[in-house]
Coordinates of C-alpha atoms and ligand atoms in Angstrom, one line a residue:
X74 CA 133.0 103.6 1.7
X75 CA 129.6 103.7 3.3
X76 CA 129.2 102.3 6.8
X77 CA 126.5 99.7 7.3
X78 CA 123.3 101.3 8.6
X79 CA 121.8 100.2 11.9
X80 CA 118.5 98.4 12.4
X81 CA 116.8 98.0 15.8
X82 CA 113.7 96.1 16.5
X83 CA 112.2 94.4 19.5
X84 CA 109.5 92.0 20.5
X85 CA 107.8 91.3 23.8
X86 CA 108.2 87.9 25.4
X87 CA 104.7 86.7 25.4
X88 CA 103.8 83.1 24.6
X89 CA 104.3 81.1 21.4
X90 CA 105.3 82.2 18.0
X91 CA 102.6 81.7 15.3
X92 CA 102.8 82.0 11.5
X93 CA 101.5 85.5 11.7
X94 CA 104.3 86.7 13.9
X95 CA 106.8 84.8 11.8
X96 CA 105.7 86.0 8.3
X97 CA 104.7 89.4 9.6
X98 CA 107.8 90.3 11.6
X99 CA 110.4 87.8 12.5
X100 CA 111.2 86.6 8.9
X101 CA 112.0 90.2 8.1
X102 CA 114.4 90.4 11.0
X103 CA 116.2 87.3 9.6
X104 CA 116.4 88.8 6.1
X105 CA 117.6 92.2 7.3
X106 CA 120.6 90.7 9.0
X107 CA 122.4 90.3 5.7
X108 CA 122.5 94.0 4.9
X109 CA 122.5 95.8 8.2
X110 CA 124.0 95.9 11.6
X111 CA 121.1 94.6 13.6
X112 CA 120.1 94.8 17.2
X113 CA 117.1 92.7 18.2
X114 CA 115.7 93.0 21.7
X115 CA 113.6 90.7 23.8
X116 CA 111.9 93.4 25.8
X117 CA 111.0 92.0 29.2
X118 CA 110.7 95.4 30.8
X119 CA 107.9 96.2 28.3
X120 CA 106.2 92.9 29.2
X121 CA 105.7 94.2 32.8
X122 CA 103.5 97.1 31.7
X123 CA 100.4 95.0 31.7
X124 CA 99.4 92.7 34.6
X125 CA 101.6 89.7 34.1
X126 CA 102.6 86.3 35.7
X127 CA 105.9 86.6 37.5
X128 CA 106.5 82.9 37.3
X129 CA 106.3 83.0 33.5
X130 CA 108.2 86.0 32.4
X131 CA 111.7 84.5 32.6
X132 CA 110.6 81.3 30.9
X133 CA 108.9 83.2 28.2
X134 CA 112.0 85.2 27.6
X135 CA 114.2 82.2 27.1
X136 CA 111.5 80.4 25.0
X137 CA 111.2 83.4 22.7
X138 CA 115.0 83.5 22.3
X139 CA 115.1 79.8 21.5
X140 CA 112.4 80.3 18.9
X141 CA 114.0 83.3 17.3
X142 CA 117.3 81.5 16.9
X143 CA 115.5 78.4 15.6
X144 CA 114.0 80.4 12.7
X145 CA 117.3 82.0 11.8
X146 CA 118.0 85.1 14.0
X147 CA 121.7 85.3 14.7
X148 CA 122.2 85.0 18.5
X149 CA 124.9 87.6 18.3
X150 CA 122.3 90.2 17.3
X151 CA 120.0 89.4 20.3
X152 CA 119.9 91.1 23.6
X153 CA 117.6 90.9 26.6
X154 CA 116.4 94.4 27.6
X155 CA 116.8 93.9 31.4
X156 CA 120.5 92.9 30.8
X157 CA 121.1 96.4 29.4
X158 CA 119.9 98.6 32.3
X159 CA 121.0 101.7 30.4
X160 CA 117.7 101.5 28.5
X161 CA 115.9 102.4 31.7
X162 CA 118.4 105.1 32.6
X163 CA 117.9 106.7 29.2
X164 CA 114.1 106.3 29.7
X165 CA 114.3 108.6 32.7
X166 CA 116.2 111.2 30.9
X167 CA 113.8 111.0 27.9
X168 CA 110.8 111.3 30.3
X169 CA 112.0 114.7 31.0
X170 CA 112.1 115.6 27.3
X171 CA 108.7 114.1 26.5
X172 CA 105.3 115.7 26.7
X173 CA 102.9 114.1 29.2
X174 CA 99.9 115.0 27.1
X175 CA 101.3 113.3 24.1
X176 CA 101.7 110.1 26.0
X177 CA 98.1 110.1 27.1
X178 CA 97.1 110.4 23.5
X179 CA 98.8 107.3 22.3
X180 CA 96.3 104.9 20.9
X181 CA 98.0 101.8 22.3
X182 CA 97.9 103.4 25.8
X183 CA 94.2 104.0 25.3
X184 CA 93.5 100.5 24.0
X185 CA 95.5 98.7 26.7
X186 CA 94.3 100.8 29.6
X187 CA 90.7 100.2 28.5
X188 CA 91.5 96.5 28.3
X189 CA 92.8 96.5 31.9
X190 CA 89.9 98.6 33.1
X191 CA 87.4 96.3 31.4
X192 CA 88.9 93.3 33.2
X193 CA 87.8 95.1 36.4
X194 CA 91.3 96.1 37.5
X195 CA 91.4 99.8 37.0
X196 CA 94.0 100.2 39.8
X197 CA 96.4 98.1 37.7
X198 CA 96.7 100.6 34.9
X199 CA 100.3 101.3 35.6
X200 CA 102.5 104.3 35.1
X201 CA 104.7 101.9 33.2
X202 CA 101.9 101.5 30.6
X203 CA 101.8 105.2 30.1
X204 CA 105.6 105.4 29.9
X205 CA 105.9 102.4 27.5
X206 CA 106.6 104.5 24.4
X207 CA 109.4 106.4 26.1
X208 CA 111.1 103.1 26.9
X209 CA 110.6 102.2 23.3
X210 CA 112.2 105.4 22.2
X211 CA 115.2 104.6 24.5
X212 CA 115.5 101.1 22.9
X213 CA 115.7 102.7 19.5
X214 CA 117.8 105.8 20.1
X215 CA 120.3 104.2 22.5
X216 CA 121.8 102.3 19.4
X217 CA 121.4 105.3 17.2
X218 CA 119.3 103.2 14.9
X219 CA 118.7 104.4 11.3
X220 CA 115.8 102.0 10.7
X221 CA 113.1 100.4 12.8
X222 CA 111.2 97.5 11.1
X223 CA 107.7 97.6 12.7
X224 CA 104.1 97.2 11.8
X225 CA 101.8 100.1 11.1
X226 CA 100.4 99.9 14.6
X227 CA 103.7 101.2 15.9
X228 CA 103.7 104.3 13.7
X229 CA 102.7 106.7 16.5
X230 CA 105.4 105.3 18.8
X231 CA 108.0 106.0 16.1
X232 CA 106.7 109.5 15.7
X233 CA 107.1 110.1 19.4
X234 CA 110.6 108.7 19.2
X235 CA 111.5 111.2 16.6
X236 CA 109.9 114.0 18.7
X237 CA 111.9 113.0 21.7
X238 CA 115.1 112.9 19.6
X239 CA 114.4 116.4 18.3
X240 CA 113.6 117.8 21.7
X241 CA 116.8 116.3 23.1
X242 CA 118.9 117.7 20.2
X243 CA 117.4 121.1 20.7
X244 CA 118.2 121.1 24.5
X245 CA 121.7 119.7 23.9
X246 CA 122.3 122.3 21.2
X247 CA 123.6 119.6 18.9
X248 CA 122.2 117.2 16.3
X249 CA 123.2 114.3 18.4
X250 CA 120.5 111.7 17.6
X251 CA 119.7 110.9 14.0
X252 CA 115.9 110.7 13.5
X253 CA 115.1 107.0 12.9
X254 CA 112.8 105.9 10.1
X255 CA 110.3 103.2 10.3
X256 CA 110.8 100.4 7.8
X257 CA 107.4 99.3 6.7
X258 CA 108.6 96.4 4.5
X259 CA 106.0 94.5 2.6
X260 CA 105.0 91.8 5.1
X261 CA 101.9 89.7 4.7
X262 CA 98.9 90.0 7.1
X263 CA 98.1 86.4 7.9
X264 CA 94.5 85.6 8.7
X265 CA 93.0 83.0 11.1
X266 CA 92.3 79.8 9.0
X267 CA 89.3 79.1 11.3
X268 CA 87.8 82.5 10.7
X269 CA 89.5 84.5 7.9
X270 CA 87.7 87.7 8.8
X271 CA 90.1 87.9 11.8
X272 CA 93.9 88.2 11.8
X273 CA 95.8 85.2 13.1
X274 CA 96.4 85.8 16.8
X275 CA 96.8 84.0 20.1
X276 CA 94.2 86.1 21.9
X277 CA 91.4 84.8 19.7
X278 CA 91.9 81.2 20.9
X279 CA 93.6 77.9 20.0
X280 CA 92.1 77.3 16.5
X281 CA 92.9 80.9 15.4
X282 CA 96.6 80.5 15.2
X283 CA 99.1 78.0 13.9
X284 CA 102.2 77.6 16.0
X285 CA 105.5 77.8 14.0
X286 CA 106.7 74.7 15.8
X287 CA 103.6 72.6 15.6
X288 CA 104.1 69.0 14.4
X289 CA 103.3 68.0 10.9
X290 CA 100.0 66.3 11.8
X291 CA 98.7 69.4 13.5
X292 CA 99.6 71.7 10.7
X293 CA 98.0 69.4 8.1
X294 CA 94.9 69.1 10.3
X295 CA 94.6 72.9 10.7
X296 CA 95.0 73.6 7.0
X297 CA 92.6 70.8 6.0
X298 CA 89.9 72.4 8.2
X299 CA 90.7 75.9 7.0
X300 CA 87.6 77.9 6.0
X301 CA 87.8 78.7 2.2
X302 CA 84.7 80.1 0.7
X303 CA 81.4 80.5 2.5
X304 CA 79.7 80.7 -0.9
X305 CA 78.7 84.3 -1.0
X306 CA 81.8 85.5 -2.8
X307 CA 81.0 87.1 -6.2
X308 CA 82.3 85.1 -9.2
X309 CA 85.9 86.0 -10.1
X310 CA 86.6 87.4 -6.7
X311 CA 88.8 85.5 -4.2
X312 CA 87.3 84.8 -0.8
X313 CA 89.4 85.9 2.2
X314 CA 90.0 82.3 3.3
X315 CA 91.3 81.3 -0.2
X316 CA 93.4 84.4 -0.4
X317 CA 94.9 83.6 2.9
X318 CA 96.0 80.1 1.7
X319 CA 97.6 81.7 -1.4
X320 CA 99.3 84.3 0.9
X321 CA 100.7 81.5 3.0
X322 CA 102.1 79.7 0.0
X323 CA 103.7 82.9 -1.3
X324 CA 105.1 83.6 2.1
X325 CA 107.0 80.3 2.2
X326 CA 108.7 81.4 -1.0
X327 CA 107.3 78.8 -3.4
X328 CA 106.5 81.0 -6.4
X329 CA 106.1 78.1 -8.8
X330 CA 103.2 76.5 -6.7
X331 CA 101.7 80.0 -6.2
X332 CA 101.7 80.9 -9.9
X333 CA 100.4 77.5 -11.0
X334 CA 97.5 77.5 -8.5
X335 CA 96.7 81.1 -9.3
X336 CA 96.4 80.2 -13.0
X337 CA 94.0 77.4 -12.0
X338 CA 92.0 79.9 -10.0
X339 CA 91.6 82.3 -12.9
X340 CA 90.7 79.4 -15.2
X341 CA 88.0 78.3 -12.7
X342 CA 89.7 74.9 -12.3
X343 CA 91.1 75.3 -8.8
X344 CA 90.2 72.6 -6.4
X345 CA 90.4 73.7 -2.8
X346 CA 91.6 70.3 -1.7
X347 CA 94.6 70.8 -3.9
X348 CA 95.2 74.3 -2.6
X349 CA 95.1 73.0 1.0
X350 CA 97.4 70.1 0.2
X351 CA 100.0 72.4 -1.4
X352 CA 99.7 75.0 1.4
X353 CA 100.3 72.3 4.0
X354 CA 103.2 70.7 2.0
X355 CA 105.0 74.0 1.8
X356 CA 104.4 74.9 5.5
X357 CA 105.6 71.5 6.6
X358 CA 108.7 71.7 4.5
X359 CA 109.5 75.1 6.0
X360 CA 108.7 74.3 9.7
X361 CA 110.4 70.9 9.7
X362 CA 113.7 72.8 9.4
X363 CA 112.8 75.1 12.3
X364 CA 111.7 72.1 14.4
X365 CA 115.0 70.4 13.7
X366 CA 117.0 73.5 14.7
X367 CA 114.9 74.0 17.8
X368 CA 115.6 70.4 18.9
X369 CA 119.3 70.9 18.4
X370 CA 119.4 74.2 20.4
X371 CA 117.2 72.7 23.2
X372 CA 119.6 69.8 23.7
X373 CA 122.1 72.4 25.1
X374 CA 120.1 75.2 26.6
X375 CA 123.0 76.3 28.7
X376 CA 125.0 77.1 25.6
X377 CA 122.3 79.4 24.1
X378 CA 121.8 81.2 27.4
X379 CA 125.5 81.9 27.8
X380 CA 125.6 83.0 24.2
X381 CA 122.8 85.5 24.6
X382 CA 124.1 86.8 27.9
X383 CA 127.4 87.4 26.2
X384 CA 125.8 89.2 23.2
X385 CA 123.8 91.3 25.6
X386 CA 127.0 92.2 27.4
X387 CA 128.7 93.2 24.1
X388 CA 125.6 95.1 22.9
X389 CA 125.5 96.9 26.3
X390 CA 128.8 98.5 25.5
X391 CA 127.2 100.4 22.7
X392 CA 124.4 101.5 25.0
X393 CA 126.8 102.6 27.6
X394 CA 128.7 104.8 25.2
X395 CA 125.5 106.6 24.2
X396 CA 124.4 107.2 27.8
X397 CA 127.8 108.5 28.7
X398 CA 127.6 111.0 25.8
X399 CA 124.0 111.9 26.6
X400 CA 124.9 112.7 30.2
X401 CA 127.8 114.8 29.1
X402 CA 125.6 116.8 26.8
X403 CA 122.8 117.6 29.2
X404 CA 124.6 118.5 32.4
X405 CA 124.6 115.2 34.3
X406 CA 127.6 113.6 36.0
X407 CA 129.8 110.9 34.6
X408 CA 132.4 109.2 36.7
Ligands
AMP556 P1 102.0 90.4 18.8 O1 102.1 88.9 19.1 O2 100.6 90.7 18.4 O3 102.6 91.2 19.9 O4 102.8 90.7 17.5 C1 104.2 90.5 17.4 C2 104.6 90.9 15.9 O5 104.0 90.0 15.0 C3 104.2 92.3 15.5 O6 105.2 92.9 14.7 C4 102.9 92.1 14.6 O7 102.8 93.1 13.7 C5 103.2 90.7 14.0 N1 102.0 90.0 13.8 C6 101.1 89.5 14.7 N2 100.1 88.8 14.2 C7 100.2 89.0 12.8 C8 99.4 88.5 11.7 N3 98.3 87.8 11.8 N4 99.9 88.8 10.5 C9 101.0 89.5 10.3 N5 101.8 89.9 11.3 C10 101.4 89.7 12.6
LIG557 N1 106.0 98.1 21.0 C1 106.5 97.1 20.2 C2 105.4 96.1 19.8 O1 104.4 96.0 20.6 C3 107.7 96.3 20.8 C4 108.9 97.2 21.0 C5 109.4 97.6 22.1 C6 109.6 97.8 19.9 N2 110.5 98.4 21.9 C7 110.7 98.5 20.5 C8 109.6 97.7 18.5 C9 111.7 99.2 19.8 C10 110.5 98.4 17.8 C11 111.5 99.1 18.4 O2 105.5 95.4 18.8

């Protein structure tokens, strides 16, 4: 009998969920739940590493939880990072097994610290931002995760996590932590419908993303105005904007529509109005289910909050077990 493998992933509580987040990450979380023991964190400690709005953090955390559950994440698999303080305890321990130089070389640290500097707030480049990947390593290793579904942008952080695990194991004289593997599942990269040369993202502005919980009219309007072909695409090649609409249809799972329209494209008979109509129909069919579920959850917010507090409490027991063993292994005190 082989035990179920463990999956850990996490997401920062920042703003709304758009189709890029859903198809690129969260849908995968939902699917993985069938095969693995999954721990999914809403990482509010990570959200403090950049200048942030204190008034919004807690609301964003609950909003993200509501959204995750509305699209199919099982509340039992969810935890809130700040409700499991062992993550920060393990972070301290890992800090002492992590090379300072390696942290300064992380591309995300370089990018984000430049971003803070460019906004004229150099003094706000926090030690937390530098330490961000160590907290991430603690998130992963505390549950002894086998797999970590992440995007390619997180590759370096995963490498660092493995380095920390190895260093720890060496110091402890025992292969205590398994080295986790990234799970780069095939997830689509969704582009902005307003400017297909960019990826769909919140930071680019309103028209560059489609909210997963947008009403039908908004989705239809945004897809209708999607940029398809600026006219300079060589014959037989698909323009990025057109490809993006195909990608969206495929991502909703409607293979029949996808195949039929692709045939039309190759035959040179594809009409962009039809492509847009079908894209919007499929998106609306999918998101209307999410909106329904969100309405249902939102009618009893207390219930969901209690549920996720409870699941964080249960998940914390696993984290406590690891920290207890870790302290034992490296000469710290347990009561
Ligand atoms: P962010 O909102 O940028 O922090 O991203 C949260 C998650 O969504 C990450 O795993 C990203 O890789 C994923 N994601 C964000 N935007 C897109 C996009 N346009 N296409 C695919 N995945 C995305
Ligand atoms: N750094 C990740 C991101 O920006 C979020 C994250 C925090 C994470 N802890 C994690 C992802 C642990 C995977 C595992 O997307």
